[in-house]
mmCIF file of C-alpha atoms and ligand atoms in Angstrom:
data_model
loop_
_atom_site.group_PDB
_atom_site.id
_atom_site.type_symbol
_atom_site.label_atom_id
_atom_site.label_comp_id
_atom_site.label_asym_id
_atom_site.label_seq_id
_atom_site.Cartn_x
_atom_site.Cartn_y
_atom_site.Cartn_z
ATOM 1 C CA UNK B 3 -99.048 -95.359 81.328
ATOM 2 C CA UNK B 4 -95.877 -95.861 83.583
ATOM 3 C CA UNK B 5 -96.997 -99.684 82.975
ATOM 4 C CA UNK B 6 -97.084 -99.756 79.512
ATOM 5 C CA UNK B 7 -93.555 -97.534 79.724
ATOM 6 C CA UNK B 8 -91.877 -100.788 81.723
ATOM 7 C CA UNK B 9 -93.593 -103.526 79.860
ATOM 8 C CA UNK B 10 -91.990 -101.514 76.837
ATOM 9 C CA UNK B 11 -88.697 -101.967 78.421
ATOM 10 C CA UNK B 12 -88.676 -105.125 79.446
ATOM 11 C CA UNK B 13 -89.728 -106.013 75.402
ATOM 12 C CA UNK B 14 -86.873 -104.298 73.753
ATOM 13 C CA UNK B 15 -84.340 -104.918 76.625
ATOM 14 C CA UNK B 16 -84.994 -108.689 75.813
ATOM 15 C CA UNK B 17 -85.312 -107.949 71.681
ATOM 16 C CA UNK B 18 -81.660 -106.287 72.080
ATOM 17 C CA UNK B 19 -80.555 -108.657 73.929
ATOM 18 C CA UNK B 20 -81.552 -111.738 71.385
ATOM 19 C CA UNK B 21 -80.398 -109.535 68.273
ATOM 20 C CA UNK B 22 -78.728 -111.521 65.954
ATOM 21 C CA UNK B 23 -76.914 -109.124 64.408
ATOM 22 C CA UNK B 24 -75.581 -105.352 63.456
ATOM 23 C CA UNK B 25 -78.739 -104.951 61.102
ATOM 24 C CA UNK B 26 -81.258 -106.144 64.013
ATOM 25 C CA UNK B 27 -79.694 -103.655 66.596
ATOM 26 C CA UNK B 28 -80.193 -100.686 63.792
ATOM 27 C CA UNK B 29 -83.834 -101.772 63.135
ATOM 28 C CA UNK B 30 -84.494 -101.890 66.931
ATOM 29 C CA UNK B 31 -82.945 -98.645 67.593
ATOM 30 C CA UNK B 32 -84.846 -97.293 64.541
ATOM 31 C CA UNK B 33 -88.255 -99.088 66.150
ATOM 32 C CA UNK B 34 -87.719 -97.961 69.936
ATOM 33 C CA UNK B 35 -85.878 -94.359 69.574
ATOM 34 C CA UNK B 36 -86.070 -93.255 65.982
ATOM 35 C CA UNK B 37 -88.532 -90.071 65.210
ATOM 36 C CA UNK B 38 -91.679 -92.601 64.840
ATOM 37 C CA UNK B 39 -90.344 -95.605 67.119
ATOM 38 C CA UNK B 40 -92.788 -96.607 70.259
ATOM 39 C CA UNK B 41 -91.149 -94.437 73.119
ATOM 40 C CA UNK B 42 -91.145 -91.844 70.724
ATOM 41 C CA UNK B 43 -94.581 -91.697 70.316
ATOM 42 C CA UNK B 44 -95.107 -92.091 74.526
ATOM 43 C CA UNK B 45 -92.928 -88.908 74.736
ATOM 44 C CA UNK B 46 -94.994 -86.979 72.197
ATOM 45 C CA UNK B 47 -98.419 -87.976 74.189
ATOM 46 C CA UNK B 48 -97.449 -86.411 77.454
ATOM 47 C CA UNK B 49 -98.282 -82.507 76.407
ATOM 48 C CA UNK B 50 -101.533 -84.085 77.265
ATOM 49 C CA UNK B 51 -101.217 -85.065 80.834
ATOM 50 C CA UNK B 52 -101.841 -83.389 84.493
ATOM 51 C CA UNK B 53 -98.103 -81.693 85.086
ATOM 52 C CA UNK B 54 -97.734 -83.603 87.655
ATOM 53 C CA UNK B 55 -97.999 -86.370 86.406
ATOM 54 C CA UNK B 56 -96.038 -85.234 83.132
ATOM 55 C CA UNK B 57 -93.080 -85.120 85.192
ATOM 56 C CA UNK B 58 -93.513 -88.223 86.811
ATOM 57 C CA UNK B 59 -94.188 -90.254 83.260
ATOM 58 C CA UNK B 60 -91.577 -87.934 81.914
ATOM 59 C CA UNK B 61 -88.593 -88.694 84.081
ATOM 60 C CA UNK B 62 -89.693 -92.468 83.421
ATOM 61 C CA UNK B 63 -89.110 -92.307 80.007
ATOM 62 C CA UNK B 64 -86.272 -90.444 79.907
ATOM 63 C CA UNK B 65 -84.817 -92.879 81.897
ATOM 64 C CA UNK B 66 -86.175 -95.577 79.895
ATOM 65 C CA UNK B 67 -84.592 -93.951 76.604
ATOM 66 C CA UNK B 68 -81.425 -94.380 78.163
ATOM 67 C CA UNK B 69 -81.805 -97.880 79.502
ATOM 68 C CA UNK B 70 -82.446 -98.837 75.996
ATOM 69 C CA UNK B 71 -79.997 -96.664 74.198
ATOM 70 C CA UNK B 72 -77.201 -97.784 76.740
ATOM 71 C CA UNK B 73 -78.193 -101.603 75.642
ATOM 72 C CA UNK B 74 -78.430 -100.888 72.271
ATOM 73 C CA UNK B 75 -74.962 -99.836 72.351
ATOM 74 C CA UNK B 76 -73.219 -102.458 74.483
ATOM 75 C CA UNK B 77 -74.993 -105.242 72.141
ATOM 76 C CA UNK B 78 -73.919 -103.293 69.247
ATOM 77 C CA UNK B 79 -70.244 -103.412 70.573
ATOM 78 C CA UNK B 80 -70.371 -107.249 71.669
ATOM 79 C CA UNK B 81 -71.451 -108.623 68.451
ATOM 80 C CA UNK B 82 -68.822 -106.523 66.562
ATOM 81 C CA UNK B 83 -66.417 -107.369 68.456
ATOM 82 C CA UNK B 84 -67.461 -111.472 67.860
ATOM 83 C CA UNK B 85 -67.273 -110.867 63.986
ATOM 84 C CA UNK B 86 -63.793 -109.386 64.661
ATOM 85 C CA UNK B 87 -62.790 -112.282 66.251
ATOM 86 C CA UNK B 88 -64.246 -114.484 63.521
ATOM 87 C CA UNK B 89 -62.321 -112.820 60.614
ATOM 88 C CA UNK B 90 -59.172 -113.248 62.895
ATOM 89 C CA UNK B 91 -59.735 -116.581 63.369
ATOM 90 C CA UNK B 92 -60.676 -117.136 59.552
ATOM 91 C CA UNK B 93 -57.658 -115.107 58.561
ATOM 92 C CA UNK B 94 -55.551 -116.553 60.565
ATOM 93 C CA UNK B 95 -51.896 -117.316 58.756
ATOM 94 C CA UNK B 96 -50.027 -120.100 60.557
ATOM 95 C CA UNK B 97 -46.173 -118.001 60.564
ATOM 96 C CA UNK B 98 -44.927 -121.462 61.563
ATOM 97 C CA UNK B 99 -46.076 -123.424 58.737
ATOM 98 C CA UNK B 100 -43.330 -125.178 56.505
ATOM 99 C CA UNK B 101 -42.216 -123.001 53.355
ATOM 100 C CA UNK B 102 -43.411 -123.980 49.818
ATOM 101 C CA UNK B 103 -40.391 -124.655 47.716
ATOM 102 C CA UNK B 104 -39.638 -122.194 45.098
ATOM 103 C CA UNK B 105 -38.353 -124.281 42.034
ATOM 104 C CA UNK B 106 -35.360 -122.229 40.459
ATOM 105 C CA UNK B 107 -34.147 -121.995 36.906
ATOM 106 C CA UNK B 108 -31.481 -123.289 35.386
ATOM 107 C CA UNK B 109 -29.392 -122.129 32.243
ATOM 108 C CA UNK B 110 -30.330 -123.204 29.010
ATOM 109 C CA UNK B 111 -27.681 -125.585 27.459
ATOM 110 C CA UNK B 112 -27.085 -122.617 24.805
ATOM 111 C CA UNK B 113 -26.699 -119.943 27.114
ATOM 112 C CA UNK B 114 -24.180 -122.565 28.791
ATOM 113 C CA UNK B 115 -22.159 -123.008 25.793
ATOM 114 C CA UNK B 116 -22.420 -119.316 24.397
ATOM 115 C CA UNK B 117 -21.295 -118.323 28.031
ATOM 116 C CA UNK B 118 -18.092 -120.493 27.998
ATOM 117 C CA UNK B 119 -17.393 -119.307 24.057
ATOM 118 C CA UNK B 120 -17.459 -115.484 25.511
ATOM 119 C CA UNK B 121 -14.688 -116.786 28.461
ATOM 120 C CA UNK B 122 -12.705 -118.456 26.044
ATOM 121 C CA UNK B 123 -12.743 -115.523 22.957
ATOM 122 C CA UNK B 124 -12.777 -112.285 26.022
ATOM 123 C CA UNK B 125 -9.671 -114.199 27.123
ATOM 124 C CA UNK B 126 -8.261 -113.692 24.144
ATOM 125 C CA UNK B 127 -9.062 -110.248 23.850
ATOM 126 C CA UNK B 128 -12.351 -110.418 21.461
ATOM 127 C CA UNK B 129 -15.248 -108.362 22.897
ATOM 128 C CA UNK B 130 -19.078 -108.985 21.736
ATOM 129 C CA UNK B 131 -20.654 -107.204 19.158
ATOM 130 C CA UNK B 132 -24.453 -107.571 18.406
ATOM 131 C CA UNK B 133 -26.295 -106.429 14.929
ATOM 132 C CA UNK B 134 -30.405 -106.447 14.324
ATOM 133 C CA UNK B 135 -32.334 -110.240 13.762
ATOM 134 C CA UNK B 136 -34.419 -108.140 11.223
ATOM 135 C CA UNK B 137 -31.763 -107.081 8.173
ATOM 136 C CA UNK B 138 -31.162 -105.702 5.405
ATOM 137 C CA UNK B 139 -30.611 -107.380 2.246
ATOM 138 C CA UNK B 140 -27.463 -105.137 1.944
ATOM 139 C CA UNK B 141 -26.002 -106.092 5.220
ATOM 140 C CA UNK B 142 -26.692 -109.879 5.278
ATOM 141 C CA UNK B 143 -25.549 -110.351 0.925
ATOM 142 C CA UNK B 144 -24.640 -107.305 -0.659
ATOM 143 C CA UNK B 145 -21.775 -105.955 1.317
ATOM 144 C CA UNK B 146 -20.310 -109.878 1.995
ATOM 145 C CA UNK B 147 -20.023 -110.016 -1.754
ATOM 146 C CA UNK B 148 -22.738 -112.004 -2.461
ATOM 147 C CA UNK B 149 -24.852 -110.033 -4.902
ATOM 148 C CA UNK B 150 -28.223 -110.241 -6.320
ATOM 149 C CA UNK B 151 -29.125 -113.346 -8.156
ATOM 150 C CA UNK B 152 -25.792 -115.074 -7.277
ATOM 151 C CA UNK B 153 -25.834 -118.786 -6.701
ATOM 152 C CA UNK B 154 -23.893 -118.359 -3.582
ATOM 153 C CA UNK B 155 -27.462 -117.533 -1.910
ATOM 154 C CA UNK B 156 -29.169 -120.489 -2.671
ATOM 155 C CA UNK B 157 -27.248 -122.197 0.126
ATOM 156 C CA UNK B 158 -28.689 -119.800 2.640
ATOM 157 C CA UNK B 159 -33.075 -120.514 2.529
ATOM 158 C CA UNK B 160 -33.942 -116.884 3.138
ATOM 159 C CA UNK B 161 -36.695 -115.138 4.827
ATOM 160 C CA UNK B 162 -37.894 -112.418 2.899
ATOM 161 C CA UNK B 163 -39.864 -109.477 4.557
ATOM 162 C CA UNK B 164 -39.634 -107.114 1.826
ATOM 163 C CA UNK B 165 -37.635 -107.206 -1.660
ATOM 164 C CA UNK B 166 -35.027 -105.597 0.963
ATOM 165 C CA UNK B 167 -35.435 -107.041 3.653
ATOM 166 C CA UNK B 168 -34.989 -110.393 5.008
ATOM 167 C CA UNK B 169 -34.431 -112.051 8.543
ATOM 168 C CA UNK B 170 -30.934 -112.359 8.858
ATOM 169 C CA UNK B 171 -29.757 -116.044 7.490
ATOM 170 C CA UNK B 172 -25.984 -115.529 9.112
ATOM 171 C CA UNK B 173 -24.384 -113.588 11.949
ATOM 172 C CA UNK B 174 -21.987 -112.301 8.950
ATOM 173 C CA UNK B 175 -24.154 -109.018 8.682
ATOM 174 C CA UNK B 176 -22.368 -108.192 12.404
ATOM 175 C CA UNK B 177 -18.816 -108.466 10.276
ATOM 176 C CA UNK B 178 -19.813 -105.195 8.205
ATOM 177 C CA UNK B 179 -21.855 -103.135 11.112
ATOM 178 C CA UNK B 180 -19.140 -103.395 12.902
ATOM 179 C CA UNK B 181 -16.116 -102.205 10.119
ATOM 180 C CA UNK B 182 -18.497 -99.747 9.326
ATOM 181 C CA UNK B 183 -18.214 -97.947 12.995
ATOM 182 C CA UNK B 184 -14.871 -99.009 14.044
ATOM 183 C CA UNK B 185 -11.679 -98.594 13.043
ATOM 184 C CA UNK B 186 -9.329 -101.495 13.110
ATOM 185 C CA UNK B 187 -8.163 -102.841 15.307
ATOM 186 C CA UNK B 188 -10.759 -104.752 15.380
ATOM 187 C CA UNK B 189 -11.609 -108.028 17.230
ATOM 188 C CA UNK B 190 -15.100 -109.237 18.052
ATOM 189 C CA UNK B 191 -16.981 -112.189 18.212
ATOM 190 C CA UNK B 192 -20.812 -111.412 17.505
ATOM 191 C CA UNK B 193 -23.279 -114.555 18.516
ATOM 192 C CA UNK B 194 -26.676 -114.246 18.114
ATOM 193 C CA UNK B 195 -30.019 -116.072 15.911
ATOM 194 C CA UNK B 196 -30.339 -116.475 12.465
ATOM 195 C CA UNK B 197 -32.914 -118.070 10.158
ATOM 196 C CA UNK B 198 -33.105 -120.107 7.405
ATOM 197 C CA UNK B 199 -36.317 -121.242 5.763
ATOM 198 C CA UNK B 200 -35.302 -124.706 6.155
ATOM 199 C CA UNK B 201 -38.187 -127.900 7.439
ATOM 200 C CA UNK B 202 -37.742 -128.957 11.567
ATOM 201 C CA UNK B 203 -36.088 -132.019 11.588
ATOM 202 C CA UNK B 204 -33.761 -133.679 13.994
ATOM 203 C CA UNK B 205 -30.736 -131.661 12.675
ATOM 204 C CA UNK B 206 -32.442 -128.454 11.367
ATOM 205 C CA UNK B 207 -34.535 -125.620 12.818
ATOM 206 C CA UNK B 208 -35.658 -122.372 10.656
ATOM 207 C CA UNK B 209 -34.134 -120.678 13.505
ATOM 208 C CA UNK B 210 -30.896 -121.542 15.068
ATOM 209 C CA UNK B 211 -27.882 -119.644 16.887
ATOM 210 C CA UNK B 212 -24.554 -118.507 15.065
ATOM 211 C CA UNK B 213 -21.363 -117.117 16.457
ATOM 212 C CA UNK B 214 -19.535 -114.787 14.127
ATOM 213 C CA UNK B 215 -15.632 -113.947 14.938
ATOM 214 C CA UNK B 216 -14.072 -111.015 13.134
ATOM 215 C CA UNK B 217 -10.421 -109.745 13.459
ATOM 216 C CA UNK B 218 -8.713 -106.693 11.192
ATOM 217 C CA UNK B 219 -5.629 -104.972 11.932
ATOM 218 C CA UNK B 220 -1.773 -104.727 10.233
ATOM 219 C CA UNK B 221 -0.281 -107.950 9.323
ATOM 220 C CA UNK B 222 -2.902 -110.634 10.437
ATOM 221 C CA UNK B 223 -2.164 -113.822 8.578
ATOM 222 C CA UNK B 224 -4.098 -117.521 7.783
ATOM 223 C CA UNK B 225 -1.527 -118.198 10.537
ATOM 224 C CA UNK B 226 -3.298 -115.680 13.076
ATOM 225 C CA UNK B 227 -6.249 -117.178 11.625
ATOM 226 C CA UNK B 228 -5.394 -120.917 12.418
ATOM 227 C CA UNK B 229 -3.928 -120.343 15.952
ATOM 228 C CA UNK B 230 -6.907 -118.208 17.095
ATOM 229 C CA UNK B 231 -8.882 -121.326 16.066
ATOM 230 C CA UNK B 232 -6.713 -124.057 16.961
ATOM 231 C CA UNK B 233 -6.394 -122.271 20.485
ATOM 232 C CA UNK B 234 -10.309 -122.055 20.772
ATOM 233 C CA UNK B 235 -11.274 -125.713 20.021
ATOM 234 C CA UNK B 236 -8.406 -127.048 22.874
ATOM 235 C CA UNK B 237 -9.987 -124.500 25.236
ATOM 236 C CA UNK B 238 -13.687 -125.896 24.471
ATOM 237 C CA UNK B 239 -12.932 -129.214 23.945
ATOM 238 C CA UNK B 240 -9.887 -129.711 25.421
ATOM 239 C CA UNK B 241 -6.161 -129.947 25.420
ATOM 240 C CA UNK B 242 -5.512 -132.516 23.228
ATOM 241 C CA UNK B 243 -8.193 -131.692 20.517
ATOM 242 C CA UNK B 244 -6.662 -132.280 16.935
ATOM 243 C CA UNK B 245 -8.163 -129.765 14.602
ATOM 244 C CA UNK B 246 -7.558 -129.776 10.988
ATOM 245 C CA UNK B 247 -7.921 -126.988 7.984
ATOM 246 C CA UNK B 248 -9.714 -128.067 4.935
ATOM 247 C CA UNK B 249 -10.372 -125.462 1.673
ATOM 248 C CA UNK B 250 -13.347 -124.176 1.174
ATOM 249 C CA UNK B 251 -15.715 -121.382 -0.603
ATOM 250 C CA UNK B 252 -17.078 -118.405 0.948
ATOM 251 C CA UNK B 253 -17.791 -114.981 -0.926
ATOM 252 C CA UNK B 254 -16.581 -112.909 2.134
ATOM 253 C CA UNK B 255 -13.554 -114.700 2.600
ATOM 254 C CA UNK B 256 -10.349 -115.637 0.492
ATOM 255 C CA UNK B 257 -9.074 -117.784 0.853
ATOM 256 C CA UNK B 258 -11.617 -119.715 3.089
ATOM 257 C CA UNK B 259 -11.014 -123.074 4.715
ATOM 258 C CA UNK B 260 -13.414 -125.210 7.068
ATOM 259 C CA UNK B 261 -11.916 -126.067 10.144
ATOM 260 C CA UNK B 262 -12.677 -130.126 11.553
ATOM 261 C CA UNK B 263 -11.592 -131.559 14.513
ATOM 262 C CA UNK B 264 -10.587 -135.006 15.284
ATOM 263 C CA UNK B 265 -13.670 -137.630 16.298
ATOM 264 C CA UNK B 266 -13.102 -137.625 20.192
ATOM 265 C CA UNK B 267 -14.511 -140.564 20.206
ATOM 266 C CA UNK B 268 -12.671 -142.895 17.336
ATOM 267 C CA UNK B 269 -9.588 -140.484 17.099
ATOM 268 C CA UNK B 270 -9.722 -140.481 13.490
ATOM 269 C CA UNK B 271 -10.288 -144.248 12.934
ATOM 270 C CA UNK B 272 -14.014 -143.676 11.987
ATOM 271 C CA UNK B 273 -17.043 -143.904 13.782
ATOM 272 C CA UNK B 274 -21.030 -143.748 13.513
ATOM 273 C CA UNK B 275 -20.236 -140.540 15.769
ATOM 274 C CA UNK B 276 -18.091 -138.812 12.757
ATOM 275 C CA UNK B 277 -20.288 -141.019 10.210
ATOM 276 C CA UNK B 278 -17.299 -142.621 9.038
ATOM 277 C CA UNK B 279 -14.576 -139.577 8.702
ATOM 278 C CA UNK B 280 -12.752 -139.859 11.175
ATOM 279 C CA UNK B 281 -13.247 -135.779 11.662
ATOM 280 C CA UNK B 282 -16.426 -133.503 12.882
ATOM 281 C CA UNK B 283 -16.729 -130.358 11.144
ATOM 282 C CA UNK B 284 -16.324 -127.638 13.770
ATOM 283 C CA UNK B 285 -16.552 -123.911 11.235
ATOM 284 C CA UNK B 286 -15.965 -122.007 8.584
ATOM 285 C CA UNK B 287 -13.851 -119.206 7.893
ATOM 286 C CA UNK B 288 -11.051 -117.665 6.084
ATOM 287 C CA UNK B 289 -8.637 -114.315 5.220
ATOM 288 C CA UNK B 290 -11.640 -111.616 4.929
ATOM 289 C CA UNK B 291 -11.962 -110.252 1.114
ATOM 290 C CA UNK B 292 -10.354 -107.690 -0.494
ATOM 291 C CA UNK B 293 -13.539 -106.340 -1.701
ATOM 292 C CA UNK B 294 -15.900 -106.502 1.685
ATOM 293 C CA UNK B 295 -12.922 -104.520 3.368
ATOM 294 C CA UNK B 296 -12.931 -101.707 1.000
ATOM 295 C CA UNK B 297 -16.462 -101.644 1.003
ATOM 296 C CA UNK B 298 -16.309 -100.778 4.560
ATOM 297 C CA UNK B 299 -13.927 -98.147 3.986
ATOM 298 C CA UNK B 300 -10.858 -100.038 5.389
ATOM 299 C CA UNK B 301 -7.862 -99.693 2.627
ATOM 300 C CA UNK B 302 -6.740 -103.640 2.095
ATOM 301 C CA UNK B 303 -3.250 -102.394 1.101
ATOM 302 C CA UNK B 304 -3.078 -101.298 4.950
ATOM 303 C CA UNK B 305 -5.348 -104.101 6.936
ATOM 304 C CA UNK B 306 -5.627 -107.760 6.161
ATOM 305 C CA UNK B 307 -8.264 -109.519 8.922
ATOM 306 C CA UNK B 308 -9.640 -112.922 9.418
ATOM 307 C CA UNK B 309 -13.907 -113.937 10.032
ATOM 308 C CA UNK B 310 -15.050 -117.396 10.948
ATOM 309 C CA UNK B 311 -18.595 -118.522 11.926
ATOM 310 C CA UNK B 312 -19.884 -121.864 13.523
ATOM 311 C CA UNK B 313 -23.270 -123.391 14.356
ATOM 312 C CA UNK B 314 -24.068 -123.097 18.397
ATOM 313 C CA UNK B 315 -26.888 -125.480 18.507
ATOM 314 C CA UNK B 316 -24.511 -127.924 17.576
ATOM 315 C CA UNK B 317 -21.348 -127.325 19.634
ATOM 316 C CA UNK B 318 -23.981 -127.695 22.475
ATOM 317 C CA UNK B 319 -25.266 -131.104 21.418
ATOM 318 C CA UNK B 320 -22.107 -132.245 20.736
ATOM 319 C CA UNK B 321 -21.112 -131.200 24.339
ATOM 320 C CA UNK B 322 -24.266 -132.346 26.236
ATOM 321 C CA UNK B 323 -24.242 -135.309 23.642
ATOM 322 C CA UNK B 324 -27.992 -134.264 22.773
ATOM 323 C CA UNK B 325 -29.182 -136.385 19.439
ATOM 324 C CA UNK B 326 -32.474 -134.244 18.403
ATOM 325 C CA UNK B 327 -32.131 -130.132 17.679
ATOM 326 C CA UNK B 328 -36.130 -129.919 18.337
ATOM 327 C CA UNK B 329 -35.355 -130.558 21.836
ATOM 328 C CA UNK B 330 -33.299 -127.179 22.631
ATOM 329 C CA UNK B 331 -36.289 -125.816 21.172
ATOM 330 C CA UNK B 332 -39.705 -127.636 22.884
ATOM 331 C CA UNK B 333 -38.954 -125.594 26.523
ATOM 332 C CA UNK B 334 -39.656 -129.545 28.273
ATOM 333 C CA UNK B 335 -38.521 -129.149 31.866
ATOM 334 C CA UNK B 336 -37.722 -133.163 31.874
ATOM 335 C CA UNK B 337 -35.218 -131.979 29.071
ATOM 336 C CA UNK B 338 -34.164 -128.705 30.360
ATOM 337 C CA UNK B 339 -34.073 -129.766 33.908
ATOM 338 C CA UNK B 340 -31.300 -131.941 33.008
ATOM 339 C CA UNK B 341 -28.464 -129.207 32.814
HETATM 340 N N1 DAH Z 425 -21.762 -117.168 7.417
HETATM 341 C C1 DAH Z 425 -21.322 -118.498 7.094
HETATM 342 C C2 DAH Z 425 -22.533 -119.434 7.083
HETATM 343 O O1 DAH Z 425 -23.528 -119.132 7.682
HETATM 344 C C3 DAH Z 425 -20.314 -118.980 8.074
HETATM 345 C C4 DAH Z 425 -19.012 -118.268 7.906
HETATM 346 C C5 DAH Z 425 -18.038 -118.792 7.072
HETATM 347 C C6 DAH Z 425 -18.758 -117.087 8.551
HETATM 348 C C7 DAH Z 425 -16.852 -118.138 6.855
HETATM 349 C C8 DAH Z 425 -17.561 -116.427 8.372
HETATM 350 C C9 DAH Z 425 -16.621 -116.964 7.511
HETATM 351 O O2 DAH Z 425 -17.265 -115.281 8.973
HETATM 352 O O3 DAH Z 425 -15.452 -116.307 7.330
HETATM 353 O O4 DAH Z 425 -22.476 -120.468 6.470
#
């Protein structure tokens, strides 16, 4: 019996020691010590024998247990401590390694123009005043005197959500929301998108960018109207811009005018830049009506004001000398990179 108790131990001592892994110790253990493993089954035979010899075989095994629980455990430890070391190496993060470039962002040539418009009209005291993309019919004809069924829409392509409701096809809307909740004096400029169902093409977009300029108070003049503007155009374009006032037509305004500036690039002589005029229109704009004032509640007897609106899509092309509108629009880093 004691020999079968050693050969026992040198089996499993050996087994442990070849065990390949976590799940070979556990089935060894199980095998050797568990309630039916080998030495198990020794221990439960030795009711049977002389007591002295029970003690004898007894001790043995004991011991044995011990042997083989002891090197059951120190295996156990060794080859988790070798699959530790394997997941360290494997997630091993080199701290000295070279950085990966983060590309950064640049401004969008509208933001770029819109943000140097805001310098130049805060400077003079304007602040910014924003109005819903989604408008009413009310707010965006109505109200600028430009009624139902008038032929002073057709120029304007309109969205139409509901019989009410349209997308907004000028920043002009801002003009009234704003007289509405403020008394004069009043001086903002409101930029912001607009839409017009109108087909892409280099020089149209059904959605493009407006800025809307709005002043009321006592005694404001064309003149107020025509330095503000002058003023603006020298600041943007520079110093020695030439502008010049033109009459127009515009429902909200009387009287309107549109407002050119000289062709920087023929000074008036006529160019393909100016197709032939000698002058680039710049905006439109004019003494604010009678009619949209009193419709906001402001007495016209009391307050006189002046509104102007230009394209920003194309002050920025004109700046960045970009020929095609569709490319503000694509989001192509070659483009966009470029600013
Ligand atoms: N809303 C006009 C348009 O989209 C532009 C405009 C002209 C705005 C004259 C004004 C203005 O405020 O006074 O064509």
């Amino acid at each position: 019996m004691k020999e079968k108790l050693t050969s026992m131990e040198q089996a499993a001592l050996s087994q442990i020691a070849s065990a390949p892994d976590l799940a070979a110790i556990e089935s060894l253990r199980v095998g050797y010590l568990g309630k039916k493993g080998q030495l198990t089954a020794v221990l439960k035979q030795l009711g049977g024998l002389e007591p002295e010899v029970r003690k004898e075989v007894g001790a043995l095994a004991n011991q044995i247990r011990q042997t083989i629980a002891e090197a059951l455990d120190r295996r156990r430890e060794a080859l988790e401590a070798e699959l530790l070391t394997a997941r360290l190496l494997a997630e091993r993060v080199d701290v000295s390694a070279p950085g990966r470039p983060m590309p950064l962002g640049g401004k969008h040539p509208i933001t770029r123009v819109l943000d140097e418009l805001k310098e130049i009209f805060l400077g003079m005291g304007f602040s910014i005043a924003d109005g819903p993309e989604v408008e009413s019919d009310y707010y965006n004809f109505e109200a600028l005197n430009m009624p139902k069924n008038h032929p002073s829409r057709d120029t304007q392509d309109t969205f139409y959500i509901s019989e009410n409701v349209v997308l907004r096809s000028q920043t002009s809307p801002v003009q009234i929301r704003t007289m509405e909740k403020q008394r004069p004096p009043i001086r903002i400029i409101a930029p912001g998108k607009v839409y017009r169902s109108d087909e892409v093409d280099a020089t149209h977009s059904p959605v493009f960018h407006q800025v809307e300029g709005l002043v009321v108070d006592r005694n404001i003049t064309m003149s107020d109207l025509k330095g503000t503007l002058d003023t603006f155009a020298r600041r943007l374009y520079g110093e020695d811009t030439v502008t010049r006032f033109r009459p127009h037509h515009f429902q909200f305004t009387e009287p309107s005018a549109e407002m050119d500036m000289m062709c920087f690039n023929c000074h008036g002589e006529g160019c393909r830049m100016c197709k032939g005029e000698g002058w680039i229109e710049l905006l439109g704009g004019g003494m604010v009506h009678p009619k949209v004032l009193s419709i906001c509640g402001i007495d016209p007897n009391e307050y006189s004001g002046f509104a102007f609106g230009m394209g920003l899509d194309r002050i920025a092309m004109r700046k960045y000398q970009i020929d095609d509108l569709r490319l503000l629009f694509e989001n192509d880093l070659r483009f966009l990179s470029q600013f």
